């Protein structure tokens, strides 16, 4: 668990504009770990709500018989970016990383790159 907490802390400190980050189990909708500004966003509620987004996209891909895997999903709001990145490691099945960015301060391309690196290095 310490490695997970360290990874989330690393995301918050190295990704410009990060407001919050969470590791979420999309089978249950529960956030396994969260870190961020609790005043700006309730990451537990956001995790549960975005579980529905992930499940819907997985079902849609299955119905369309689309090959490949989801790298990430982007939700663009007027003041924020929300990035959802499924965890692909051997123990990451059913999990996703959820990152919230302040749109005014964030570099979206760099944030996606750093989140991908974090996901690749994550040991669960």
mmCIF file of C-alpha atoms in Angstrom:
data_model
loop_
_atom_site.group_PDB
_atom_site.id
_atom_site.type_symbol
_atom_site.label_atom_id
_atom_site.label_comp_id
_atom_site.label_asym_id
_atom_site.label_seq_id
_atom_site.Cartn_x
_atom_site.Cartn_y
_atom_site.Cartn_z
ATOM 1 C CA UNK A 1 0.000 0.000 0.000
ATOM 2 C CA UNK A 2 2.937 2.326 0.647
ATOM 3 C CA UNK A 3 3.981 2.103 -3.018
ATOM 4 C CA UNK A 4 0.452 3.064 -4.059
ATOM 5 C CA UNK A 5 0.357 6.067 -1.735
ATOM 6 C CA UNK A 6 3.788 7.104 -2.999
ATOM 7 C CA UNK A 7 2.608 6.822 -6.621
ATOM 8 C CA UNK A 8 -0.433 9.022 -5.943
ATOM 9 C CA UNK A 9 1.732 11.571 -4.112
ATOM 10 C CA UNK A 10 4.119 11.548 -7.058
ATOM 11 C CA UNK A 11 1.229 12.245 -9.428
ATOM 12 C CA UNK A 12 0.041 15.172 -7.335
ATOM 13 C CA UNK A 13 3.515 16.701 -7.141
ATOM 14 C CA UNK A 14 4.723 16.120 -10.713
ATOM 15 C CA UNK A 15 1.578 16.661 -12.791
ATOM 16 C CA UNK A 16 1.014 20.399 -13.200
ATOM 17 C CA UNK A 17 -2.537 21.405 -12.299
ATOM 18 C CA UNK A 18 -3.407 18.148 -10.515
ATOM 19 C CA UNK A 19 -6.400 18.633 -8.219
ATOM 20 C CA UNK A 20 -6.885 15.007 -7.231
ATOM 21 C CA UNK A 21 -5.997 11.447 -8.132
ATOM 22 C CA UNK A 22 -7.531 8.097 -7.212
ATOM 23 C CA UNK A 23 -7.172 4.396 -7.831
ATOM 24 C CA UNK A 24 -10.639 2.943 -8.344
ATOM 25 C CA UNK A 25 -12.096 -0.570 -8.506
ATOM 26 C CA UNK A 26 -14.712 -0.396 -11.260
ATOM 27 C CA UNK A 27 -16.320 -3.679 -10.272
ATOM 28 C CA UNK A 28 -17.412 -2.185 -6.948
ATOM 29 C CA UNK A 29 -17.143 1.556 -7.628
ATOM 30 C CA UNK A 30 -14.958 2.046 -4.569
ATOM 31 C CA UNK A 31 -11.881 4.223 -4.462
ATOM 32 C CA UNK A 32 -9.015 2.141 -3.082
ATOM 33 C CA UNK A 33 -6.832 5.203 -2.536
ATOM 34 C CA UNK A 34 -7.311 8.942 -3.057
ATOM 35 C CA UNK A 35 -5.205 12.043 -2.724
ATOM 36 C CA UNK A 36 -6.125 15.629 -3.448
ATOM 37 C CA UNK A 37 -7.979 18.782 -2.542
ATOM 38 C CA UNK A 38 -11.060 17.605 -0.642
ATOM 39 C CA UNK A 39 -12.538 21.122 -0.834
ATOM 40 C CA UNK A 40 -12.454 21.127 -4.632
ATOM 41 C CA UNK A 41 -13.790 17.627 -5.233
ATOM 42 C CA UNK A 42 -15.097 14.577 -3.371
ATOM 43 C CA UNK A 43 -12.951 11.905 -5.020
ATOM 44 C CA UNK A 44 -14.996 9.057 -3.539
ATOM 45 C CA UNK A 45 -18.193 10.315 -5.168
ATOM 46 C CA UNK A 46 -16.326 11.029 -8.419
ATOM 47 C CA UNK A 47 -14.822 7.528 -8.368
ATOM 48 C CA UNK A 48 -18.215 5.894 -7.961
ATOM 49 C CA UNK A 49 -19.774 8.014 -10.705
ATOM 50 C CA UNK A 50 -16.947 7.435 -13.164
ATOM 51 C CA UNK A 51 -17.215 3.706 -12.603
ATOM 52 C CA UNK A 52 -20.421 3.909 -14.652
ATOM 53 C CA UNK A 53 -18.512 5.657 -17.450
ATOM 54 C CA UNK A 54 -15.873 2.913 -17.540
ATOM 55 C CA UNK A 55 -18.439 0.105 -17.448
ATOM 56 C CA UNK A 56 -20.483 1.713 -20.242
ATOM 57 C CA UNK A 57 -17.431 2.095 -22.480
ATOM 58 C CA UNK A 58 -16.333 -1.497 -21.836
ATOM 59 C CA UNK A 59 -19.832 -2.770 -22.712
ATOM 60 C CA UNK A 60 -19.948 -0.627 -25.849
ATOM 61 C CA UNK A 61 -16.576 -1.911 -27.031
ATOM 62 C CA UNK A 62 -17.738 -5.466 -26.438
ATOM 63 C CA UNK A 63 -21.033 -4.962 -28.326
ATOM 64 C CA UNK A 64 -19.183 -3.374 -31.248
ATOM 65 C CA UNK A 65 -16.573 -6.145 -31.111
ATOM 66 C CA UNK A 66 -13.825 -3.523 -31.075
ATOM 67 C CA UNK A 67 -10.305 -4.871 -30.741
ATOM 68 C CA UNK A 68 -7.644 -3.268 -28.600
ATOM 69 C CA UNK A 69 -7.726 -1.734 -25.179
ATOM 70 C CA UNK A 70 -8.707 1.642 -23.814
ATOM 71 C CA UNK A 71 -5.617 3.751 -23.148
ATOM 72 C CA UNK A 72 -7.495 6.557 -21.464
ATOM 73 C CA UNK A 73 -10.738 8.498 -21.492
ATOM 74 C CA UNK A 74 -10.927 12.268 -21.317
ATOM 75 C CA UNK A 75 -13.825 14.288 -19.976
ATOM 76 C CA UNK A 76 -13.460 17.990 -20.672
ATOM 77 C CA UNK A 77 -15.304 20.424 -18.421
ATOM 78 C CA UNK A 78 -15.183 24.208 -18.572
ATOM 79 C CA UNK A 79 -12.773 24.400 -15.616
ATOM 80 C CA UNK A 80 -11.318 20.887 -15.381
ATOM 81 C CA UNK A 81 -10.028 17.871 -17.263
ATOM 82 C CA UNK A 82 -10.868 14.412 -15.935
ATOM 83 C CA UNK A 83 -8.696 11.567 -17.189
ATOM 84 C CA UNK A 84 -9.620 7.924 -16.648
ATOM 85 C CA UNK A 85 -6.876 5.383 -17.344
ATOM 86 C CA UNK A 86 -7.545 1.634 -16.922
ATOM 87 C CA UNK A 87 -4.723 -0.222 -15.173
ATOM 88 C CA UNK A 88 -3.283 -2.892 -17.463
ATOM 89 C CA UNK A 89 -0.764 -4.618 -15.183
ATOM 90 C CA UNK A 90 -1.233 -8.249 -14.167
ATOM 91 C CA UNK A 91 -2.859 -7.315 -10.847
ATOM 92 C CA UNK A 92 -4.675 -4.269 -12.186
ATOM 93 C CA UNK A 93 -7.646 -5.955 -13.814
ATOM 94 C CA UNK A 94 -10.819 -4.115 -12.864
ATOM 95 C CA UNK A 95 -8.986 -0.974 -11.715
ATOM 96 C CA UNK A 96 -8.546 2.495 -13.165
ATOM 97 C CA UNK A 97 -6.615 5.626 -12.316
ATOM 98 C CA UNK A 98 -8.657 8.800 -12.142
ATOM 99 C CA UNK A 99 -6.938 12.178 -12.425
ATOM 100 C CA UNK A 100 -8.579 15.597 -12.104
ATOM 101 C CA UNK A 101 -6.752 18.629 -13.489
ATOM 102 C CA UNK A 102 -7.322 22.357 -13.213
ATOM 103 C CA UNK A 103 -7.753 23.272 -16.856
ATOM 104 C CA UNK A 104 -6.072 26.680 -16.514
ATOM 105 C CA UNK A 105 -2.874 25.243 -15.042
ATOM 106 C CA UNK A 106 -2.628 21.853 -16.728
ATOM 107 C CA UNK A 107 -0.730 20.702 -19.765
ATOM 108 C CA UNK A 108 -3.035 17.931 -20.973
ATOM 109 C CA UNK A 109 -0.511 16.135 -23.185
ATOM 110 C CA UNK A 110 2.113 16.065 -20.442
ATOM 111 C CA UNK A 111 -0.453 14.961 -17.849
ATOM 112 C CA UNK A 112 -1.539 12.039 -20.036
ATOM 113 C CA UNK A 113 2.075 11.026 -20.556
ATOM 114 C CA UNK A 114 2.888 11.157 -16.842
ATOM 115 C CA UNK A 115 -0.292 9.287 -15.906
ATOM 116 C CA UNK A 116 0.592 6.557 -18.430
ATOM 117 C CA UNK A 117 4.056 6.286 -16.894
ATOM 118 C CA UNK A 118 2.555 6.105 -13.396
ATOM 119 C CA UNK A 119 0.161 3.375 -14.526
ATOM 120 C CA UNK A 120 3.019 1.393 -16.071
ATOM 121 C CA UNK A 121 5.114 1.607 -12.902
ATOM 122 C CA UNK A 122 2.239 0.872 -10.516
ATOM 123 C CA UNK A 123 2.583 -2.291 -8.427
ATOM 124 C CA UNK A 124 -0.625 -3.475 -6.841
#
